[in-house]
XYZ file of N, CA and C in Angstrom:
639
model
N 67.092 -100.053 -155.472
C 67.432 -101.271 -154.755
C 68.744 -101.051 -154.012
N 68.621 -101.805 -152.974
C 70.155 -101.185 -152.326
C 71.094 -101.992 -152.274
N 72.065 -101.975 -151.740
C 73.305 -103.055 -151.912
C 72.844 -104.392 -151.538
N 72.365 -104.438 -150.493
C 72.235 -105.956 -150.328
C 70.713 -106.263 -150.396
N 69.782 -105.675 -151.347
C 68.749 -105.741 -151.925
C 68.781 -106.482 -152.946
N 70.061 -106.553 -154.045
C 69.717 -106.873 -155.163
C 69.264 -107.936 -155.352
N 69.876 -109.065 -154.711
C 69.544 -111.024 -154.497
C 68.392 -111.016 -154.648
N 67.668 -109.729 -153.411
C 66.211 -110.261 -152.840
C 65.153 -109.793 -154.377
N 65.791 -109.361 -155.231
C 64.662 -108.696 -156.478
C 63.975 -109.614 -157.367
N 63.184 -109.872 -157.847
C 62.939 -110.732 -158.807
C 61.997 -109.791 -159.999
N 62.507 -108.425 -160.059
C 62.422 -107.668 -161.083
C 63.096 -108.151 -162.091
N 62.955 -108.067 -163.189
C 63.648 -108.757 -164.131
C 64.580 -107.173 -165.094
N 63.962 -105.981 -164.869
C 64.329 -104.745 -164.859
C 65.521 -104.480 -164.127
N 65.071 -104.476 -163.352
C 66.510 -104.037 -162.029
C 67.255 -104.997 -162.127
N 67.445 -106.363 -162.859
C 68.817 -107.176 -163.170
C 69.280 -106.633 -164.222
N 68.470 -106.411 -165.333
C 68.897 -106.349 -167.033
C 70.016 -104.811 -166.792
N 69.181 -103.904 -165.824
C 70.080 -102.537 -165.563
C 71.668 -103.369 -164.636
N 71.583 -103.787 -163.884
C 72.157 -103.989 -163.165
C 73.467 -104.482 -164.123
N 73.335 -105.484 -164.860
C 74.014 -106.148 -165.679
C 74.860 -104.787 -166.423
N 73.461 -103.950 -167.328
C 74.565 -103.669 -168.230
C 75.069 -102.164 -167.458
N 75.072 -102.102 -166.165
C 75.979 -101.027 -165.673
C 77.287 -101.948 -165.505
N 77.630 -103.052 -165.719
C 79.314 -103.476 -165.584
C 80.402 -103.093 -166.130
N 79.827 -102.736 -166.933
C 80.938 -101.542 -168.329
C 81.302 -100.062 -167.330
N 80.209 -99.289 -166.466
C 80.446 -97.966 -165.797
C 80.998 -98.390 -164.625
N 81.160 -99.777 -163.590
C 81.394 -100.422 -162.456
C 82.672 -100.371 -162.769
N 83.604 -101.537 -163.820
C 84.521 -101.450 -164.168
C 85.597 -100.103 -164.360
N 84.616 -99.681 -165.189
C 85.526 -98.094 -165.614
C 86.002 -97.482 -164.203
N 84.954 -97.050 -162.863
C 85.622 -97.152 -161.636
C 86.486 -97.830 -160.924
N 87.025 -99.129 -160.726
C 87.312 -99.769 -160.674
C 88.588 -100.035 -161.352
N 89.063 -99.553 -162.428
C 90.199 -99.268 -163.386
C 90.508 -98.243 -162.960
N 89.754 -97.147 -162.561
C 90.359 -95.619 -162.655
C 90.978 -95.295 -161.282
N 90.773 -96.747 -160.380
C 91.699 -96.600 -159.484
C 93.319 -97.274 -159.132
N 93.225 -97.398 -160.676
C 94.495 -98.480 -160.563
C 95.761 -97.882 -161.286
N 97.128 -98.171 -160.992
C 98.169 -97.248 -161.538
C 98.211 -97.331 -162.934
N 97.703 -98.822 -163.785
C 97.371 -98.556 -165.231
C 96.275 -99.085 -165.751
N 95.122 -98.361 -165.947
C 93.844 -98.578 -165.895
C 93.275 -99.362 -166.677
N 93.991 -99.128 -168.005
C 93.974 -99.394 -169.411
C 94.231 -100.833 -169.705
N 95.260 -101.592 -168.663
C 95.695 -103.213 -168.698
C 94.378 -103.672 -168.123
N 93.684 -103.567 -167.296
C 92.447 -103.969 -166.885
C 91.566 -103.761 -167.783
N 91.232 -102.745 -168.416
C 90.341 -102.806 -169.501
C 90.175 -103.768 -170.379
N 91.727 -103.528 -171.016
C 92.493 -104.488 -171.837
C 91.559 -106.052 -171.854
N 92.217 -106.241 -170.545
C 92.269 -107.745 -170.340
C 91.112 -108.548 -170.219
N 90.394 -107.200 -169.484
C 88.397 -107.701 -169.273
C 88.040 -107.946 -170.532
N 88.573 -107.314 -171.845
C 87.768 -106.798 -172.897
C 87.963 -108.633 -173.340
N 89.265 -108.649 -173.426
C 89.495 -110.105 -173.856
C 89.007 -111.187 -173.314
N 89.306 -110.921 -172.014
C 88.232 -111.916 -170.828
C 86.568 -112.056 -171.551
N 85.946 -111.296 -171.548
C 84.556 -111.453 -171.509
C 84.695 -111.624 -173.566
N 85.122 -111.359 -174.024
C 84.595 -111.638 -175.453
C 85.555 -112.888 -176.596
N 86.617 -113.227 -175.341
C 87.337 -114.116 -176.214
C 87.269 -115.834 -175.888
N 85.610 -115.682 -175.357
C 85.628 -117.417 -174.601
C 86.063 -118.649 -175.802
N 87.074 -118.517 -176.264
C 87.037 -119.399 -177.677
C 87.763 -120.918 -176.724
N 88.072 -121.128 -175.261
C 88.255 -122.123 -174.955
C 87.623 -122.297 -173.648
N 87.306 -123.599 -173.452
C 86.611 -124.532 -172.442
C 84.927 -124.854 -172.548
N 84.401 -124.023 -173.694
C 83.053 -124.548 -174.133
C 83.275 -126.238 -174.195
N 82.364 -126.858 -174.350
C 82.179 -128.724 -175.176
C 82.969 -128.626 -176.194
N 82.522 -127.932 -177.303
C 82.901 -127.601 -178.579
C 84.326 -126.968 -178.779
N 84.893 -126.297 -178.066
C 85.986 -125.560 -177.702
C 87.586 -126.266 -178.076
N 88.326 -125.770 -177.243
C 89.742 -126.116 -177.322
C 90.273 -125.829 -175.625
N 91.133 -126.731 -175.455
C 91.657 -126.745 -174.325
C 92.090 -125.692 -173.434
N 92.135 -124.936 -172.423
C 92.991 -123.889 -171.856
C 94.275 -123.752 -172.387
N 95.181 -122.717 -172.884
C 96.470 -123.113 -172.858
C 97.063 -122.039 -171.686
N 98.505 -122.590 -171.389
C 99.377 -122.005 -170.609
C 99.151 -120.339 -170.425
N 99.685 -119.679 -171.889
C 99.439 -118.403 -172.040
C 98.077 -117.893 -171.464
N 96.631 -118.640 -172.238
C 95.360 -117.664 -171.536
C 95.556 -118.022 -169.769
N 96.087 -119.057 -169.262
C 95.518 -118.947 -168.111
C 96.793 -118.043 -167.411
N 97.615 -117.304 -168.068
C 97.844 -116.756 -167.181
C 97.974 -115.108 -167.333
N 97.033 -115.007 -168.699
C 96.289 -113.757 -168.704
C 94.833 -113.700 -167.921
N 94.070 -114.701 -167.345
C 93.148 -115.224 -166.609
C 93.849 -113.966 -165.286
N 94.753 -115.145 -164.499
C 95.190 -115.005 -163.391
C 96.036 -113.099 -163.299
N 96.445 -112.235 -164.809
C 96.932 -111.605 -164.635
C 95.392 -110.212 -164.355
N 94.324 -110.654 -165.102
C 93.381 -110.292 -165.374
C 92.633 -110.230 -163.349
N 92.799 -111.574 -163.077
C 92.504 -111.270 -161.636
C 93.260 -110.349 -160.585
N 94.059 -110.216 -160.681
C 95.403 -109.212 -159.880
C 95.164 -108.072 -160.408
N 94.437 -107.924 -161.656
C 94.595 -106.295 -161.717
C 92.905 -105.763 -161.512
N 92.247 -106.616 -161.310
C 90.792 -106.676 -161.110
C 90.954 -106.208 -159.591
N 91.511 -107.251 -158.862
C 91.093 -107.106 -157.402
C 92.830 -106.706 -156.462
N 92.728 -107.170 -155.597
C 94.175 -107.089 -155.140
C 95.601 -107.776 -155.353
N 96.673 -107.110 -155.480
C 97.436 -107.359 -155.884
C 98.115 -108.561 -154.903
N 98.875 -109.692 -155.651
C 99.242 -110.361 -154.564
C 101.076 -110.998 -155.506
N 101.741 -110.422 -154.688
C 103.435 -110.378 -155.123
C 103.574 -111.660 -155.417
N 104.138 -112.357 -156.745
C 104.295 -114.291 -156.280
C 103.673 -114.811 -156.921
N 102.159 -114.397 -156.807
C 101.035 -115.295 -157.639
C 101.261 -115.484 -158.550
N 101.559 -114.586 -159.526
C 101.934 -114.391 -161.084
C 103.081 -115.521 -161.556
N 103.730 -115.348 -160.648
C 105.317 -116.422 -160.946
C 104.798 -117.521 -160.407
N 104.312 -117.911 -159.141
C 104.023 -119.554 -159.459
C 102.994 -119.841 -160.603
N 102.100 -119.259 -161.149
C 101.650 -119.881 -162.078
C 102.099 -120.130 -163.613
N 102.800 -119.101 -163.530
C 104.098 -119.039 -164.916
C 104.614 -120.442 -164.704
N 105.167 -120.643 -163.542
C 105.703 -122.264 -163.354
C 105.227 -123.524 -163.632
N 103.809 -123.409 -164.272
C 103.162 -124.555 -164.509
C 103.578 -124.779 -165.903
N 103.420 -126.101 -166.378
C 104.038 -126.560 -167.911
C 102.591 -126.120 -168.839
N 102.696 -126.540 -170.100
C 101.514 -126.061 -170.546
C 101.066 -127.484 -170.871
N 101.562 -128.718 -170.663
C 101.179 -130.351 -170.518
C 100.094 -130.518 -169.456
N 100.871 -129.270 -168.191
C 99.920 -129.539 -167.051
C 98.642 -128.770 -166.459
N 98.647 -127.465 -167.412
C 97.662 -127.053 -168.242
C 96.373 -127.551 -168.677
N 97.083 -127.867 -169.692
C 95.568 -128.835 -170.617
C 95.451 -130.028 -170.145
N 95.925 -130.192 -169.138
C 95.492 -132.113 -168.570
C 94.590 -131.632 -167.196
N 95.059 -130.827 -166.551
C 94.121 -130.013 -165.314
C 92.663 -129.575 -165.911
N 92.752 -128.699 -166.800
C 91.522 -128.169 -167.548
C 90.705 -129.165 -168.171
N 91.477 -130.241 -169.076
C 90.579 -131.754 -169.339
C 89.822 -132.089 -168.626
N 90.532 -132.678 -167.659
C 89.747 -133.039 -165.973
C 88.591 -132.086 -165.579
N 88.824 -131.218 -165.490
C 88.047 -130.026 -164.765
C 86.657 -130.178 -166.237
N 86.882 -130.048 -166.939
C 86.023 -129.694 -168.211
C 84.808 -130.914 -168.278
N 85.666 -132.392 -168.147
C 85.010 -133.568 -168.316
C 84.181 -133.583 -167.187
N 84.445 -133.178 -166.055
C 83.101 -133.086 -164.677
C 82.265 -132.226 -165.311
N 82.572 -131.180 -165.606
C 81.118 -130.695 -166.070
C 80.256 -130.853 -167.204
N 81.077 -131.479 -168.207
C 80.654 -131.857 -169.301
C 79.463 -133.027 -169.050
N 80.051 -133.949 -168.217
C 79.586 -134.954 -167.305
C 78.174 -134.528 -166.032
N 77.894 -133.216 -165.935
C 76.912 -133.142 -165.257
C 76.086 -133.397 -166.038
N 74.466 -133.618 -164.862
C 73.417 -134.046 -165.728
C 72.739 -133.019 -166.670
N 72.761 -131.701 -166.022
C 72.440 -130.774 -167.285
C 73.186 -129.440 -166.633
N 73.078 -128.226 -167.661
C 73.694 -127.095 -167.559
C 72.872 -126.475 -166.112
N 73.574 -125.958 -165.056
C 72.567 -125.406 -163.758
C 71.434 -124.742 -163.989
N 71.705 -123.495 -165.064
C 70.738 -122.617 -165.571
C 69.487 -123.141 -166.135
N 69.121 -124.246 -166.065
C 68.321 -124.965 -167.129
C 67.319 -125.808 -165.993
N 66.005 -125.241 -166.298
C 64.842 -125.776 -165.358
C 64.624 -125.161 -164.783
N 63.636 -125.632 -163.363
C 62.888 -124.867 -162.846
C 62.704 -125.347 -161.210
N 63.310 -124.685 -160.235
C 63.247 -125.439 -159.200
C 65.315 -124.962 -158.766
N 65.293 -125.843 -157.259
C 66.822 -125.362 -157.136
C 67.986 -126.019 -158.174
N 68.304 -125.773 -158.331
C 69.781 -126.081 -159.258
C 70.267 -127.801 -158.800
N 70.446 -128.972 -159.497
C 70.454 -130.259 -159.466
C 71.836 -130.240 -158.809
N 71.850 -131.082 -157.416
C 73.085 -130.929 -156.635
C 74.074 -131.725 -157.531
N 73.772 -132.520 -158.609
C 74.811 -133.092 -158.959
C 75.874 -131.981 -159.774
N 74.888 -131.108 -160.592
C 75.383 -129.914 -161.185
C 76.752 -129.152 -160.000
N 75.973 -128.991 -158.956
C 76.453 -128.418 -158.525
C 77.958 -128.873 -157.811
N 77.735 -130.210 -157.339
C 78.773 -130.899 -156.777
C 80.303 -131.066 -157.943
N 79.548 -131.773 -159.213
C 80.492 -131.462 -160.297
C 81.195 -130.265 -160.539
N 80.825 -128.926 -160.091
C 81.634 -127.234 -160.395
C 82.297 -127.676 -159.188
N 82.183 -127.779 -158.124
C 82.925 -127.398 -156.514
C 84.139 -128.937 -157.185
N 84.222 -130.053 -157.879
C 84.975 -130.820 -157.679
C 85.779 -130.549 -159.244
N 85.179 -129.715 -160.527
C 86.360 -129.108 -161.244
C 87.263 -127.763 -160.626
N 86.549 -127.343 -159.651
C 87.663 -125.825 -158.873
C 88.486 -126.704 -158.330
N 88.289 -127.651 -157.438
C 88.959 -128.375 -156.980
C 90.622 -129.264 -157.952
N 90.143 -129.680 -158.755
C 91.159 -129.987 -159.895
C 92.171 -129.080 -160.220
N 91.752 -127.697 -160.820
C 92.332 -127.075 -160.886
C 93.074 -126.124 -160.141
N 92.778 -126.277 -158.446
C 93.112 -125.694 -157.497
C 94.167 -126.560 -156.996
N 94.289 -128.190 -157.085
C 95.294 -129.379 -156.355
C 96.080 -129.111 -157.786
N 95.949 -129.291 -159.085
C 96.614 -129.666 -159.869
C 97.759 -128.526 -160.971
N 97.566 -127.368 -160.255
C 98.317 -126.300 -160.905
C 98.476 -125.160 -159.533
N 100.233 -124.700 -160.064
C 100.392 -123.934 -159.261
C 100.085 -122.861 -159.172
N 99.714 -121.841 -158.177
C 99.391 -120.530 -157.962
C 98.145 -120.301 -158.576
N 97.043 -121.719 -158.331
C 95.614 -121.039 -158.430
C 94.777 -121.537 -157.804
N 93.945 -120.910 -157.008
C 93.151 -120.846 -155.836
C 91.784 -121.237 -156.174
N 90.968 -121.384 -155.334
C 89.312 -121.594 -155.768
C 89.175 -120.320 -156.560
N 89.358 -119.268 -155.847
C 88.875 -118.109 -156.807
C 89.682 -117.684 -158.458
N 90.731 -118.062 -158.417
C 91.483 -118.071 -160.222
C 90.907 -118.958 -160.558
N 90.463 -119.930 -160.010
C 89.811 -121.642 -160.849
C 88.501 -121.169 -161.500
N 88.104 -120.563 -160.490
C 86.558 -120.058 -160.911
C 86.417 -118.836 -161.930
N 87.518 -118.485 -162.152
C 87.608 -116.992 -162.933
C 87.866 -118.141 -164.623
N 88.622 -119.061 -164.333
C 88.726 -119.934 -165.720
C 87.542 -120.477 -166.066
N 87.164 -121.090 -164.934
C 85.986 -121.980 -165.735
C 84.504 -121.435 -166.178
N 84.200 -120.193 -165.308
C 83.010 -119.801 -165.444
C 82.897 -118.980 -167.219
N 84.516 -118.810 -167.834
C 84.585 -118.714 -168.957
C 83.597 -119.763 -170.086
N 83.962 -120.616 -169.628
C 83.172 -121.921 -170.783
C 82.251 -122.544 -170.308
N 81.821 -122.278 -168.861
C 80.818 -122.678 -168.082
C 79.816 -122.216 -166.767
N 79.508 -120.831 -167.432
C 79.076 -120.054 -166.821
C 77.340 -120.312 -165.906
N 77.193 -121.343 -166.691
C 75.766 -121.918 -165.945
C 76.238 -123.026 -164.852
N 77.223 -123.426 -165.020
C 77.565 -124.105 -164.152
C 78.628 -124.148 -162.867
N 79.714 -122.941 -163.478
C 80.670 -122.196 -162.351
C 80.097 -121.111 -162.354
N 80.033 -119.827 -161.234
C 80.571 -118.578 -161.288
C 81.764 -117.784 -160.467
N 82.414 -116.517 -160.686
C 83.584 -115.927 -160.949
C 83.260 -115.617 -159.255
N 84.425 -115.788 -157.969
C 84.324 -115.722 -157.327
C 84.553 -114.274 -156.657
N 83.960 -112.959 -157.176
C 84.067 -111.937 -157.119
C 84.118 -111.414 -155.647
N 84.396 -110.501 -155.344
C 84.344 -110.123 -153.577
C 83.194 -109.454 -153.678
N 82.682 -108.654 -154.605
C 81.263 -107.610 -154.544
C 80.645 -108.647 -154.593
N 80.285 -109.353 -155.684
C 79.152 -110.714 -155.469
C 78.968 -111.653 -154.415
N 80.227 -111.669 -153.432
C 80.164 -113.103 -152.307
C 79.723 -112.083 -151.573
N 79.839 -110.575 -151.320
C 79.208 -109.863 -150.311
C 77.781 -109.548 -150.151
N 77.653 -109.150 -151.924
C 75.987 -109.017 -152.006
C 75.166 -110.451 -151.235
N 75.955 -111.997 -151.423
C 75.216 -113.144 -151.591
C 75.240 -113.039 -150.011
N 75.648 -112.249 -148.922
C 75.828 -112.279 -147.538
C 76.616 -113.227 -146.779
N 77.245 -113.894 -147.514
C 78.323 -114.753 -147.221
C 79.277 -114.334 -145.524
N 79.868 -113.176 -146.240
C 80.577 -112.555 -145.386
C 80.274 -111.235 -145.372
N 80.330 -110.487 -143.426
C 79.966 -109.087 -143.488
C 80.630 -107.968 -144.337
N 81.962 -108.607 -144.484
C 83.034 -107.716 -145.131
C 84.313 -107.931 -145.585
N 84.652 -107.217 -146.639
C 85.700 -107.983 -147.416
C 86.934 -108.603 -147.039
N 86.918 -107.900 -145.700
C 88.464 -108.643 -145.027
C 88.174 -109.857 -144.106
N 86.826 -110.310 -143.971
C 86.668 -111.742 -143.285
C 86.516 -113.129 -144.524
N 86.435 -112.154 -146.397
C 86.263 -113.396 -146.778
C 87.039 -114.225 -147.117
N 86.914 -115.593 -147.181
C 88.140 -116.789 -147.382
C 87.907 -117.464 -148.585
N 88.704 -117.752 -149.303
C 88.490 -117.897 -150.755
C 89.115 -119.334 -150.744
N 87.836 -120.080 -150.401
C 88.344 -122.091 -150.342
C 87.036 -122.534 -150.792
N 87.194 -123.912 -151.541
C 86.179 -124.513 -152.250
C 84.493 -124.609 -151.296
N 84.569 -124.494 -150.297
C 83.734 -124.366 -149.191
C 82.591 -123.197 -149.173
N 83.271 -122.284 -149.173
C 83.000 -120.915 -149.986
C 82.212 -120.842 -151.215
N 83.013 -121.828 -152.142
C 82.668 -121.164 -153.733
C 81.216 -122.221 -153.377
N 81.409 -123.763 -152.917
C 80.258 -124.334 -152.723
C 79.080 -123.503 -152.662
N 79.132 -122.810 -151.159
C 77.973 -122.127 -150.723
C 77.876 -120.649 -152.134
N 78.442 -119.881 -152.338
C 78.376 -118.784 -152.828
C 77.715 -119.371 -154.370
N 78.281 -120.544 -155.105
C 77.795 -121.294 -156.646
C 76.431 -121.341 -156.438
N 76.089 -122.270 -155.291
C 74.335 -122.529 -154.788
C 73.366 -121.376 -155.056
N 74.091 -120.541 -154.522
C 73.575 -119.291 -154.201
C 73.046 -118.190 -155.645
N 73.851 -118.407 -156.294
C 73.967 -117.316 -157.456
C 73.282 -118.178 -158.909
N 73.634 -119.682 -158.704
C 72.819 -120.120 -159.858
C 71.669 -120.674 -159.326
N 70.932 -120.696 -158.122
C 69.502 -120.686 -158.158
C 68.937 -119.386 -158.489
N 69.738 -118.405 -158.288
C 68.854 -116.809 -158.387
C 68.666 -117.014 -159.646
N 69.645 -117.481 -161.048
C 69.774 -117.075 -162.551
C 68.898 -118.292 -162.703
N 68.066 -119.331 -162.097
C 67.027 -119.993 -162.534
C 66.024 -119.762 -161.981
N 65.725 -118.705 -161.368
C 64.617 -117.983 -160.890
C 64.432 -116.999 -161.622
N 65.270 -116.351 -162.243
C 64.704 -115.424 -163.065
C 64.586 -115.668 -164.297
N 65.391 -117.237 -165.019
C 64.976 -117.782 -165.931
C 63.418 -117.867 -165.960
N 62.841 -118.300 -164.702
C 61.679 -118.898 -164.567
C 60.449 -117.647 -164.945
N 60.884 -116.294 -164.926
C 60.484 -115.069 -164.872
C 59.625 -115.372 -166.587
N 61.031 -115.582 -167.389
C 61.029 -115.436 -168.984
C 61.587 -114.546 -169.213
N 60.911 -113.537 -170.128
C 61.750 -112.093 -170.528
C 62.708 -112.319 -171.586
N 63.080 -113.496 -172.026
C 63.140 -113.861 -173.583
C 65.096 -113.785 -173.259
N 65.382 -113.331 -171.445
C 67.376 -113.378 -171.232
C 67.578 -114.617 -170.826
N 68.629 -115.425 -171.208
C 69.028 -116.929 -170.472
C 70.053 -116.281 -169.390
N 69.892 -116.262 -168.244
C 70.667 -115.760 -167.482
C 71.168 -116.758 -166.620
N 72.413 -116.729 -166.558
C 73.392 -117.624 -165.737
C 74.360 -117.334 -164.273
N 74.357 -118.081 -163.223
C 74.816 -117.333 -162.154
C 76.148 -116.745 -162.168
N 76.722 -116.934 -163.158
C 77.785 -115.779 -163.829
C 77.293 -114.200 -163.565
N 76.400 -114.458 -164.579
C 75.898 -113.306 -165.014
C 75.373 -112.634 -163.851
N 74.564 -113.503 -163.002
C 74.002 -113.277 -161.713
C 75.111 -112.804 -160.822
């Protein structure tokens, strides 16, 4: 399948591979960075420590979100500043941003991933208006850090606004035309959690989410 093949697949094979090459993607991806090992690090914690923003969960605090945001800078490009305005946020204003953000989706009518058919715009409208929260209501984070938080505890309903994924989704021809505003994540969210309920629709016994997608 080729780069901008993958969307069009509804192999359920060529996703399950696809998926678990993210471990060999990454490792490239680190091995081009001056310390490879903090990215590892941080993914490792990223992807296995979702212990906040589930229903059931506990609030964001100060500290994870700004191993979140440190986790994004060493993922993708570096940006001088970012790091320190978000250090500047209180950790009051923290967990009252993430509340907000949490209660819209909690508040959708069901999880995106779930059914059969395109993804329920209310679902969808609710993710584009928690990025939003957390994009007006804390400093130094963008649609794309918003989306790197939430798709943590709500991965059927946000996903991680990656530059390889908004390219595969054809968004933009190339990485230096894309713009990272709620507009964006709108179209690119649509996009990635109808595919993960299309291949729900497949079966194959994976719940796959446009995260994952």
């Amino acid at each position: 399948v080729s780069r901008m093949g993958l969307l069009d697949s509804a192999d359920l094979g060529v996703w399950s591979a696809a998926l678990s090459n993210y471990g060999r993607a990454l490792d490239a991806v680190a091995a081009k960075k001056q310390d490879p090992s903090k990215l590892l690090a941080l993914d490792a914690w990223l992807s296995k420590g979702r212990s906040f923003g589930r229903p059931q969960g506990r609030l964001l605090d100060r500290a994870e979100l700004l191993k979140v945001v440190e986790w994004k800078l060493s993922r993708g490009t570096f940006r001088p500043g970012l790091l320190q305005k978000a250090q500047s946020n209180s950790e009051a204003a923290v967990k009252d941003a993430y509340s907000k953000a949490r209660d819209l989706l909690m508040g959708a009518p069901e999880y995106a991933e779930r059914g059969a058919g395109p993804t329920p715009k209310a679902a969808l409208d609710a993710a584009v208006q928690a990025v939003k929260v957390l994009e007006k209501g804390l400093f130094g984070i963008g649609p794309a850090t918003a989306t790197a938080v939430l798709s943590r505890g709500f991965p059927g309903h946000v996903a991680f606004m990656s530059d390889e994924a908004m390219l595969e989704c054809r968004l933009f021809p190339r990485a230096a035309d894309i713009k990272y505003t709620t507009k964006t994540f709108a179209q690119f969210n649509e996009v990635v959690q109808n595919k993960a309920r299309a291949l729900n629709a497949l079966g194959g016994g994976v719940s796959w989410t446009g995260d994952d997608v």
